[in-house]
Short mmCIF file of C-alpha atoms and ligand atoms in Angstrom, two decimals:
data_model
loop_
_atom_site.label_atom_id
_atom_site.label_comp_id
_atom_site.label_asym_id
_atom_site.label_seq_id
_atom_site.Cartn_x
_atom_site.Cartn_y
_atom_site.Cartn_z
CA MET N 1 -0.13 -0.05 0.10
CA GLY N 2 1.39 3.49 -0.75
CA ALA N 3 1.51 6.27 1.59
CA PRO N 4 -2.13 8.08 1.41
CA VAL N 5 -1.87 11.31 -1.00
CA LYS N 6 -1.73 14.44 0.90
CA ASP N 7 -3.97 16.88 -0.72
CA ALA N 8 -3.67 20.65 -0.59
CA ALA N 9 -5.15 21.14 2.49
CA TYR N 10 -3.25 18.35 4.34
CA LEU N 11 -2.50 19.47 7.93
CA ASP N 12 -0.59 17.08 10.05
CA PRO N 13 -2.23 16.01 13.27
CA ALA N 14 0.21 18.20 15.55
CA THR N 15 -0.62 21.24 13.39
CA ARG N 16 -4.48 20.30 13.43
CA LYS N 17 -4.52 20.18 17.18
CA GLY N 18 -2.50 23.25 17.93
CA LEU N 19 -5.05 25.45 15.56
CA ALA N 20 -8.02 23.86 17.15
CA GLU N 21 -6.68 24.86 20.51
CA ALA N 22 -5.36 28.32 19.53
CA TRP N 23 -8.83 29.32 18.26
CA GLY N 24 -11.26 26.56 19.93
CA LEU N 25 -12.17 25.00 16.73
CA SER N 26 -14.35 21.96 17.01
CA PRO N 27 -13.48 18.38 15.89
CA HIS N 28 -15.72 18.94 12.80
CA ALA N 29 -13.72 21.87 11.40
CA ALA N 30 -13.10 21.32 7.81
CA PHE N 31 -10.21 22.67 5.98
CA THR N 32 -10.14 23.56 2.30
CA PRO N 33 -7.47 25.33 0.07
CA LEU N 34 -8.52 28.80 -1.36
CA GLY N 35 -7.28 31.22 -3.70
CA HIS N 36 -4.08 31.17 -5.90
CA GLY N 37 -1.66 33.28 -3.78
CA LEU N 38 1.67 32.77 -4.08
CA ILE N 39 3.23 33.56 -0.65
CA ASN N 40 1.28 32.25 2.31
CA ARG N 41 -0.83 29.18 2.64
CA THR N 42 -4.33 30.01 2.59
CA LEU N 43 -7.16 27.65 3.79
CA LEU N 44 -11.01 27.90 4.32
CA VAL N 45 -12.05 26.69 7.58
CA THR N 46 -15.64 25.95 7.70
CA ASP N 47 -16.56 25.26 11.64
CA GLY N 48 -20.65 25.06 12.40
CA ALA N 49 -21.76 28.57 11.11
CA HIS N 50 -18.23 30.00 11.24
CA ARG N 51 -16.24 30.44 7.89
CA ARG N 52 -12.90 31.65 8.37
CA VAL N 53 -9.73 32.07 6.18
CA LEU N 54 -6.49 30.71 7.86
CA GLN N 55 -2.88 31.54 6.57
CA ARG N 56 0.27 30.48 7.35
CA LEU N 57 2.61 33.33 6.97
CA ASN N 58 5.59 32.49 4.81
CA THR N 59 8.67 33.61 7.19
CA HIS N 60 11.27 33.24 4.70
CA VAL N 61 9.64 36.50 2.76
CA PHE N 62 8.31 37.81 6.16
CA ARG N 63 11.58 37.58 8.25
CA ASP N 64 9.82 39.70 11.04
CA PRO N 65 6.16 37.79 11.13
CA ALA N 66 5.57 39.64 14.74
CA LEU N 67 6.03 43.35 12.64
CA VAL N 68 3.71 41.85 9.64
CA MET N 69 0.97 41.06 12.46
CA ARG N 70 1.32 44.11 14.04
CA ASN N 71 1.30 46.36 10.65
CA CYS N 72 -2.28 43.95 9.80
CA ARG N 73 -3.80 44.96 13.19
CA VAL N 74 -3.21 48.63 12.42
CA VAL N 75 -3.94 48.84 9.05
CA THR N 76 -7.36 46.71 9.81
CA ALA N 77 -8.21 48.72 12.88
CA HIS N 78 -7.80 52.29 11.14
CA LEU N 79 -9.54 51.14 7.79
CA GLY N 80 -12.54 50.09 10.27
CA ARG N 81 -12.70 53.34 11.98
CA GLU N 82 -12.60 55.01 8.56
CA ARG N 83 -15.32 53.02 7.27
CA ALA N 84 -17.28 53.60 10.28
CA ALA N 85 -16.81 57.38 9.94
CA GLY N 86 -18.08 56.99 6.08
CA ARG N 87 -15.04 57.73 4.77
CA TYR N 88 -14.23 54.50 3.05
CA HIS N 89 -16.77 52.21 1.47
CA TYR N 90 -15.08 48.78 1.26
CA SER N 91 -15.32 45.97 3.46
CA VAL N 92 -12.37 45.43 5.86
CA LEU N 93 -10.69 42.24 6.60
CA GLU N 94 -11.89 41.33 10.38
CA LEU N 95 -8.52 39.59 12.36
CA VAL N 96 -9.87 36.71 14.23
CA PRO N 97 -7.80 36.63 17.57
CA THR N 98 -6.71 33.34 19.15
CA ARG N 99 -8.51 32.56 22.52
CA GLY N 100 -5.74 34.08 24.17
CA GLY N 101 -6.09 37.23 22.71
CA GLN N 102 -3.27 37.23 20.12
CA PRO N 103 -3.45 38.06 16.75
CA ALA N 104 -1.31 35.08 15.55
CA ALA N 105 -0.78 31.63 16.93
CA VAL N 106 3.01 30.30 16.87
CA LEU N 107 2.96 26.75 16.62
CA ALA N 108 5.76 24.42 17.01
CA GLY N 109 8.10 27.77 17.66
CA ASP N 110 8.04 28.74 14.31
CA SER N 111 4.92 28.20 12.25
CA TRP N 112 2.84 31.24 12.26
CA TRP N 113 -1.03 30.99 11.78
CA ARG N 114 -3.41 33.68 11.39
CA MET N 115 -7.22 34.03 10.70
CA TYR N 116 -9.54 36.46 9.07
CA ASP N 117 -13.07 36.40 8.62
CA GLN N 118 -14.24 35.14 5.17
CA VAL N 119 -15.59 37.94 3.12
CA PRO N 120 -18.64 36.38 2.04
CA ASP N 121 -20.07 35.83 -1.61
CA ALA N 122 -16.41 37.12 -2.94
CA ARG N 123 -14.41 36.22 -5.84
CA THR N 124 -11.20 36.78 -7.49
CA HIS N 125 -9.70 37.62 -10.57
CA ASP N 126 -6.05 36.50 -11.78
CA VAL N 127 -6.40 38.40 -15.15
CA ALA N 128 -7.74 41.72 -16.18
CA SER N 129 -10.07 40.71 -18.85
CA THR N 130 -12.02 43.81 -19.54
CA PRO N 131 -10.97 47.61 -18.75
CA ALA N 132 -13.94 47.85 -16.20
CA LEU N 133 -12.23 45.40 -14.13
CA ALA N 134 -9.00 47.39 -14.43
CA LEU N 135 -11.26 50.44 -13.55
CA GLU N 136 -12.60 48.61 -10.35
CA ALA N 137 -9.26 47.87 -9.27
CA GLY N 138 -7.50 51.32 -9.93
CA ARG N 139 -10.71 52.60 -7.55
CA GLY N 140 -10.23 50.06 -4.97
CA PHE N 141 -6.54 50.28 -4.30
CA GLY N 142 -6.60 53.93 -4.51
CA ALA N 143 -9.21 54.04 -2.01
CA PHE N 144 -6.99 51.87 0.41
CA ALA N 145 -4.33 54.41 -0.08
CA ARG N 146 -6.97 57.46 0.39
CA ALA N 147 -8.14 55.84 3.67
CA LEU N 148 -4.61 54.72 4.70
CA ALA N 149 -3.13 58.51 4.37
CA SER N 150 -4.55 59.70 7.67
CA LEU N 151 -2.69 56.86 9.80
CA ASP N 152 0.45 57.93 11.41
CA PRO N 153 3.35 56.41 9.28
CA ALA N 154 5.45 55.61 12.03
CA GLN N 155 2.68 53.19 13.06
CA VAL N 156 3.56 50.89 10.15
CA GLY N 157 7.06 49.55 10.07
CA ALA N 158 8.89 48.18 6.89
CA VAL N 159 8.37 44.54 6.62
CA ILE N 160 10.57 43.96 3.66
CA PRO N 161 12.92 46.94 3.55
CA HIS N 162 13.90 48.33 -0.07
CA PHE N 163 11.29 45.93 -1.21
CA HIS N 164 10.34 48.15 -4.75
CA ASP N 165 13.29 50.74 -4.16
CA PRO N 166 14.53 50.79 -7.79
CA SER N 167 18.15 51.88 -7.03
CA ALA N 168 18.50 49.13 -4.60
CA ARG N 169 17.33 46.52 -7.18
CA PHE N 170 19.39 48.06 -9.90
CA GLU N 171 22.70 47.79 -7.56
CA ALA N 172 21.80 44.47 -6.85
CA PHE N 173 21.30 43.34 -10.39
CA ARG N 174 24.92 44.86 -11.16
CA THR N 175 26.35 43.13 -8.24
CA ALA N 176 24.93 39.64 -9.48
CA LEU N 177 26.11 40.43 -13.15
CA ALA N 178 29.62 41.13 -11.91
CA ALA N 179 29.77 38.01 -9.73
CA ASP N 180 28.43 35.72 -12.38
CA ARG N 181 28.03 33.16 -9.60
CA ALA N 182 25.83 30.67 -11.83
CA GLY N 183 27.82 31.07 -15.00
CA ARG N 184 25.01 32.86 -17.02
CA ALA N 185 25.86 36.08 -17.93
CA ALA N 186 27.69 35.67 -21.11
CA ALA N 187 24.28 33.57 -22.51
CA ALA N 188 21.96 36.38 -20.98
CA ALA N 189 24.08 39.30 -22.76
CA ARG N 190 21.07 40.77 -24.41
CA GLU N 191 18.87 40.62 -21.27
CA CYS N 192 22.06 42.06 -19.18
CA ASP N 193 21.85 44.97 -21.94
CA ALA N 194 18.35 45.88 -21.57
CA ALA N 195 18.83 45.92 -17.67
CA LEU N 196 21.68 48.23 -17.82
CA GLY N 197 19.36 50.54 -19.94
CA PHE N 198 17.36 50.75 -16.89
CA ALA N 199 19.97 53.48 -16.16
CA GLU N 200 17.85 55.92 -17.78
CA VAL N 201 14.65 55.17 -16.15
CA LEU N 202 16.45 55.26 -12.63
CA THR N 203 17.63 59.14 -13.40
CA GLY N 204 13.79 59.86 -13.87
CA TRP N 205 13.46 58.13 -10.45
CA LYS N 206 16.33 59.98 -8.41
CA ALA N 207 14.83 63.26 -9.90
CA LEU N 208 11.39 62.36 -8.74
CA LEU N 209 12.70 61.63 -4.93
CA ASP N 210 14.60 65.05 -5.33
CA ALA N 211 11.43 66.70 -6.11
CA ARG N 212 10.13 65.35 -3.19
CA LEU N 213 7.93 62.65 -4.14
CA PRO N 214 5.43 62.26 -1.45
CA TRP N 215 6.17 58.79 1.02
CA ARG N 216 3.36 57.23 2.00
CA ILE N 217 1.48 53.77 3.65
CA THR N 218 1.02 51.81 0.47
CA HIS N 219 -0.31 48.43 -0.28
CA ASN N 220 3.12 47.24 -2.59
CA ASP N 221 1.34 43.91 -3.66
CA CYS N 222 -1.53 45.63 -5.89
CA LYS N 223 -2.09 42.33 -7.95
CA LEU N 224 -5.82 42.06 -9.34
CA ASN N 225 -6.16 38.95 -7.19
CA ASN N 226 -5.64 40.85 -4.10
CA LEU N 227 -9.04 42.48 -4.59
CA LEU N 228 -12.13 40.66 -3.94
CA PHE N 229 -14.92 41.17 -6.27
CA ASP N 230 -18.85 40.30 -6.02
CA ALA N 231 -20.66 38.80 -8.33
CA SER N 232 -21.15 42.17 -10.58
CA GLN N 233 -17.49 42.60 -10.83
CA ARG N 234 -17.67 45.40 -8.28
CA ALA N 235 -14.46 45.38 -6.02
CA ILE N 236 -15.48 44.98 -2.15
CA CYS N 237 -12.30 44.38 -0.36
CA VAL N 238 -8.40 44.88 -0.34
CA VAL N 239 -6.72 41.70 0.93
CA ASP N 240 -3.08 40.62 1.56
CA LEU N 241 -2.06 43.46 3.61
CA ASP N 242 1.42 41.75 4.82
CA THR N 243 3.44 44.05 2.50
CA VAL N 244 1.33 46.98 3.62
CA MET N 245 4.46 49.40 4.26
CA PRO N 246 5.85 53.28 3.85
CA GLY N 247 6.60 53.49 0.04
CA SER N 248 5.29 55.83 -2.92
CA LEU N 249 1.75 55.65 -4.57
CA LEU N 250 3.84 54.97 -8.05
CA PHE N 251 4.87 51.19 -6.84
CA ASP N 252 1.24 50.63 -6.48
CA PHE N 253 0.12 51.96 -9.27
CA GLY N 254 2.90 50.95 -11.41
CA ASP N 255 2.57 47.20 -10.22
CA MET N 256 -1.28 47.39 -11.43
CA ALA N 257 -0.42 48.72 -14.77
CA ARG N 258 2.60 46.10 -15.17
CA SER N 259 0.18 43.01 -14.30
CA MET N 260 -2.99 44.18 -16.06
CA LEU N 261 -2.19 46.06 -19.78
CA SER N 262 -0.65 42.97 -21.47
CA PRO N 263 -2.73 40.53 -22.38
CA ALA N 264 0.04 38.19 -21.74
CA PRO N 265 1.21 37.09 -18.27
CA GLU N 266 4.42 37.59 -16.78
CA ASP N 267 5.60 34.13 -17.67
CA ALA N 268 4.42 33.99 -21.36
CA THR N 269 7.18 33.45 -23.51
CA ASP N 270 5.63 34.37 -27.14
CA LEU N 271 6.93 37.94 -26.96
CA ASP N 272 4.90 38.76 -29.94
CA ALA N 273 1.86 38.41 -27.39
CA ILE N 274 3.36 41.45 -25.15
CA ALA N 275 1.41 44.59 -25.76
CA VAL N 276 0.41 47.46 -23.62
CA ARG N 277 -3.34 48.16 -24.36
CA PRO N 278 -4.25 51.82 -23.98
CA GLU N 279 -7.44 51.42 -23.04
CA TYR N 280 -6.71 49.33 -19.99
CA PHE N 281 -4.27 52.21 -19.03
CA ALA N 282 -6.64 54.76 -19.31
CA ALA N 283 -9.49 52.69 -17.34
CA LEU N 284 -6.91 51.75 -14.56
CA ALA N 285 -5.90 55.51 -14.45
CA GLN N 286 -9.45 56.71 -14.42
CA GLY N 287 -10.01 54.39 -11.38
CA TYR N 288 -6.91 55.28 -9.52
CA SER N 289 -7.69 59.06 -9.87
CA ASP N 290 -11.29 58.39 -8.67
CA GLY N 291 -10.04 56.33 -5.47
CA CYS N 292 -7.32 58.45 -4.57
CA GLY N 293 -9.15 61.66 -5.05
CA THR N 294 -7.35 65.02 -3.66
CA LEU N 295 -4.26 62.79 -2.54
CA LEU N 296 -2.81 62.50 -5.69
CA THR N 297 -0.25 65.18 -6.25
CA PRO N 298 0.17 66.65 -9.33
CA LEU N 299 3.92 64.96 -9.26
CA GLU N 300 2.38 61.67 -9.05
CA ARG N 301 -0.49 62.29 -11.44
CA ASP N 302 2.13 63.29 -14.26
CA HIS N 303 4.41 60.18 -13.56
CA LEU N 304 1.68 57.37 -13.95
CA ALA N 305 2.94 56.31 -17.33
CA PHE N 306 6.14 56.49 -15.88
CA ALA N 307 5.46 54.23 -12.43
CA ALA N 308 4.51 51.31 -15.13
CA ARG N 309 7.69 51.80 -16.85
CA LEU N 310 9.65 51.95 -13.50
CA ILE N 311 8.03 48.85 -11.56
CA THR N 312 7.93 46.89 -14.83
CA GLY N 313 11.82 47.46 -15.05
CA VAL N 314 12.36 46.66 -11.45
CA VAL N 315 10.55 43.35 -11.70
CA GLY N 316 12.71 42.30 -14.95
CA LEU N 317 15.67 43.24 -12.88
CA ARG N 318 14.59 41.15 -10.23
CA PHE N 319 14.11 38.12 -12.35
CA LEU N 320 17.38 38.50 -14.26
CA THR N 321 19.17 38.96 -10.91
CA ASP N 322 17.54 35.74 -9.70
CA HIS N 323 18.59 34.10 -13.00
CA LEU N 324 22.22 35.42 -12.71
CA ASP N 325 22.33 34.09 -9.05
CA GLY N 326 21.04 30.72 -10.16
CA ASP N 327 17.51 31.07 -8.95
CA ARG N 328 17.40 31.25 -5.19
CA TYR N 329 14.17 33.24 -4.69
CA PHE N 330 11.77 32.88 -7.50
CA ARG N 331 10.70 29.32 -8.13
CA VAL N 332 11.37 27.58 -11.74
CA THR N 333 9.70 24.83 -13.21
CA HIS N 334 12.63 24.87 -16.11
CA ALA N 335 16.06 26.04 -16.16
CA GLY N 336 15.97 29.37 -17.64
CA GLN N 337 12.29 30.39 -16.76
CA ASN N 338 14.00 33.45 -14.97
CA LEU N 339 15.41 34.50 -17.91
CA GLU N 340 12.48 34.13 -19.84
CA ARG N 341 10.50 36.03 -17.28
CA ALA N 342 13.13 38.86 -17.51
CA ARG N 343 12.65 38.80 -21.45
CA ASN N 344 9.06 39.14 -20.89
CA GLN N 345 9.19 42.26 -18.70
CA PHE N 346 11.95 44.02 -20.74
CA THR N 347 9.65 43.61 -23.84
CA LEU N 348 6.73 45.20 -21.92
CA LEU N 349 9.01 47.77 -20.45
CA ALA N 350 10.21 48.56 -24.27
CA ALA N 351 6.39 48.92 -25.44
CA LEU N 352 5.59 51.07 -22.46
CA THR N 353 8.64 53.30 -23.16
CA ALA N 354 7.49 53.79 -26.92
CA GLN N 355 4.04 54.54 -25.45
CA ALA N 356 5.07 56.71 -22.60
CA GLU N 357 3.77 59.92 -23.68
CA SER N 358 0.47 58.91 -25.49
CA LEU N 359 -0.43 56.97 -22.22
CA GLN N 360 0.42 59.76 -19.90
CA ALA N 361 -1.98 61.77 -22.01
CA ARG N 362 -4.86 59.30 -20.95
CA VAL N 363 -4.82 60.24 -17.53
CA PRO N 364 -7.31 62.16 -16.17
CA GLY N 365 -6.93 65.91 -14.87
CA PRO N 366 -7.78 66.43 -11.15
CA ALA N 367 -11.80 66.15 -10.77
N1 LIG O 1 -10.75 37.41 4.09
C1 LIG O 1 -10.96 36.65 2.74
N2 LIG O 1 -12.04 36.30 2.23
C2 LIG O 1 -12.34 35.61 1.06
N3 LIG O 1 -11.36 35.06 0.43
C3 LIG O 1 -10.11 35.52 0.95
C4 LIG O 1 -9.72 36.16 2.00
N4 LIG O 1 -8.34 36.43 2.30
C5 LIG O 1 -7.96 35.76 1.28
N5 LIG O 1 -8.71 35.16 0.30
C6 LIG O 1 -8.53 34.41 -0.98
O1 LIG O 1 -7.40 33.92 -0.63
C7 LIG O 1 -6.47 34.05 -1.72
C8 LIG O 1 -5.14 34.49 -0.90
O2 LIG O 1 -4.87 35.27 -0.21
P1 LIG O 1 -3.62 36.31 0.03
O3 LIG O 1 -4.12 36.84 1.24
O4 LIG O 1 -3.60 37.04 -1.12
O5 LIG O 1 -2.45 35.38 0.08
P2 LIG O 1 -0.92 35.08 -0.51
O6 LIG O 1 -0.27 36.31 -0.02
O7 LIG O 1 -0.52 34.11 -0.50
O8 LIG O 1 -1.38 36.00 -2.09
C9 LIG O 1 -6.59 35.47 -2.45
O9 LIG O 1 -6.28 35.82 -3.66
C10 LIG O 1 -8.41 35.46 -2.16
O10 LIG O 1 -8.69 34.56 -3.29
MG1 LIG O 2 -2.33 37.55 -2.41
#
């Protein structure tokens, strides 16, 4: 007889017991996998009338899980107050504390688990299939940033320092290229040339910092599937708060643009399929402008097309750096996949650069 197959919801008996004790679950609690997140492990727990979302934090990515949980608590409490005051019109994630009143349960010394109420009747979209979805996403993440503008920035810590920092990512790439630890630089010469061309974008970025680009509390992982939608494709709740930390609105808008403007996903290898859909950019910019309202300064508004180039370049640099380092961060299913992903991102960056002016012209003025 073979060993029993472990399904995606499998929990070893000790973990199950630890979770049941921490949250007072009944012996009938059922666990099923939820969503397509890439970072944490997410399970739906059904126990009597309760439906809750249980997540194991990825402590390789989040080295300070206590800080992540503190941020989540501060952010959800603040959003809850904004909602109660009628200034935020989306649902807010509700943390379910353990029976001991803690925001997370730490099992076997190092496995961090936390629980949220499930937002009922919600669904996620992995790709933007219509401009209307991009508009809703822009509105939802924009309103989120606006609601957090009234939170004291000192309350939220940097969970991954320099996560989107373009200068730090460029330096890391140059270091990896010089070290060439996996002996892959020669065969990646074309992509490395494209990456070195990022220096021009970096000059623009440094000029923005000199011009005192505002530093705010931002989401930092504005993927479409980090927004819950209802059945009529209305955004209802921002999720995945683990990367909320100080940053620029350009990081959030840029990442949305990077992931929604092209019909091809970031690991597509058919470069001809990679394109910038201007109507998606226009919808996203309109939504973000609506959602952010008066928060968006002229400097930020004038650089939304630039933001798309900035973050697409940063992500391209990260894939290429990881390829040169021997695939230590991004999981690959075949040799060379991180090089393919880098090529994809630099192709998108070239398309964004070619259209930069016409895209920026589609950004609406202040309301
Ligand atoms: N409170 C919730 N209610 C309903 N669905 C949720 C909730 N939290 C997360 N999900 C679903 O689980 C998926 C993964 O959760 P997420 O927090 O984004 O984890 P990851 O960091 O792994 O991306 C989400 O994309 C969403 O589909
Ligand atoms: Mg997620």
